[in-house]
C-alpha atoms as one frame of an Amber mdcrd trajectory, in Angstrom:
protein
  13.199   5.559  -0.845  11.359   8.353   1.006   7.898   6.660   0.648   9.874
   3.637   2.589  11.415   5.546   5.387   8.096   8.106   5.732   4.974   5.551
   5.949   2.809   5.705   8.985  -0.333   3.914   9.675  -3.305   5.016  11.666
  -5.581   2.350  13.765  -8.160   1.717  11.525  -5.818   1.164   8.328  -5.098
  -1.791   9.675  -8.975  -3.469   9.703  -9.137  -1.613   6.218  -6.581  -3.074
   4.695  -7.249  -6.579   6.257 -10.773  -5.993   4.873  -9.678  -5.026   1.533
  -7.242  -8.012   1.068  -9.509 -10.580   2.254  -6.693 -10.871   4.890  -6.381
 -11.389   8.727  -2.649 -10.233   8.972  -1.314  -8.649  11.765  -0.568  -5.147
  12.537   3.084  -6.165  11.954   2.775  -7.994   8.860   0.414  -5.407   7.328
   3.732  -3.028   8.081   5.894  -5.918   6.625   3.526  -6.038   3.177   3.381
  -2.461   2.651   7.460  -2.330   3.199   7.724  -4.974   0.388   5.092  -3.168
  -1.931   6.976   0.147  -1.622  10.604  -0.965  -2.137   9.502  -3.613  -4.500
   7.347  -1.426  -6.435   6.615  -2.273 -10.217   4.918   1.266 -10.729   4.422
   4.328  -8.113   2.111   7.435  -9.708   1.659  10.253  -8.254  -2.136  11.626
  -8.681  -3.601  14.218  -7.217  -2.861  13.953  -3.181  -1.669  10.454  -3.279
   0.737   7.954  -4.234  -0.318   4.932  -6.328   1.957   2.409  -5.590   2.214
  -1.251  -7.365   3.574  -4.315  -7.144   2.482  -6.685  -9.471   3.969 -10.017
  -7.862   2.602  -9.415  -5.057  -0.487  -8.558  -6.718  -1.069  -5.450  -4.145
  -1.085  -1.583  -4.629  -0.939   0.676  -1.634  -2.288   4.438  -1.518  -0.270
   7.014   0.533  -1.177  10.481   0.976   1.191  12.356  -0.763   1.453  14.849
   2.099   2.125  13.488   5.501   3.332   9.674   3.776  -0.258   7.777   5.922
  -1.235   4.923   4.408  -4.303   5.399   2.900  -5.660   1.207   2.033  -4.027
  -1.585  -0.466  -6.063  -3.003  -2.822  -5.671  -6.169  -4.788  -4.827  -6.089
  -8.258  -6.260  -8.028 -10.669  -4.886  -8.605 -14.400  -7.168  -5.963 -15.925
  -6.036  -2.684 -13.319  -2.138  -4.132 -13.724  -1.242  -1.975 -17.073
C-alpha cells in the first residue's frame, strides 16, 4: 500500500498523537501503531486533502495529508464515529 510505504512523521506528531490517545508510546511504537492502522485498515476515505484511515480493532483512525503522505494525528474511535 502506498499510504504504508509513503508515511512520514514530523516532531510534534508524536506529543500529538500521544496526547490524543491518552498514550505515552514511543516515537517507535507511535510508527509501529500507525503501520498496523494503515495495512490493517477497516475503512480509508479520502476527503478533501487527507486520508481518513480506520481500524476498528484497534479502535484508532489516523489522518494523512493526502499530498506529501505526513501524518496528520490519530484519534480514538468510539462506537458512535465507527460506521
Amino acid at each position: 500500500m502506498v499510504i504504508a510505504k509513503r508515511v512520514c512523521y514530523t516532531k510534534r506528531v508524536y506529543q500529538r498523537i500521544n496526547k490524543k490517545l491518552k498514550t505515552n508510546y514511543s516515537n517507535g511504537e507511535i510508527e509501529s501503531l500507525v503501520q498496523q492502522v494503515v495495512l490493517e485498515a477497516s475503512q480509508i476515505i479520502h476527503k478533501g486533502k487527507n486520508f481518513y484511515i480506520s481500524n476498528y480493532e484497534s479502535g484508532v483512525r489516523a489522518t494523512v495529508n493526502a499530498n506529501n503522505y505526513r501524518i496528520i494525528t490519530a484519534d480514538s474511535l468510539n462506537c458512535n464515529s465507527m460506521h
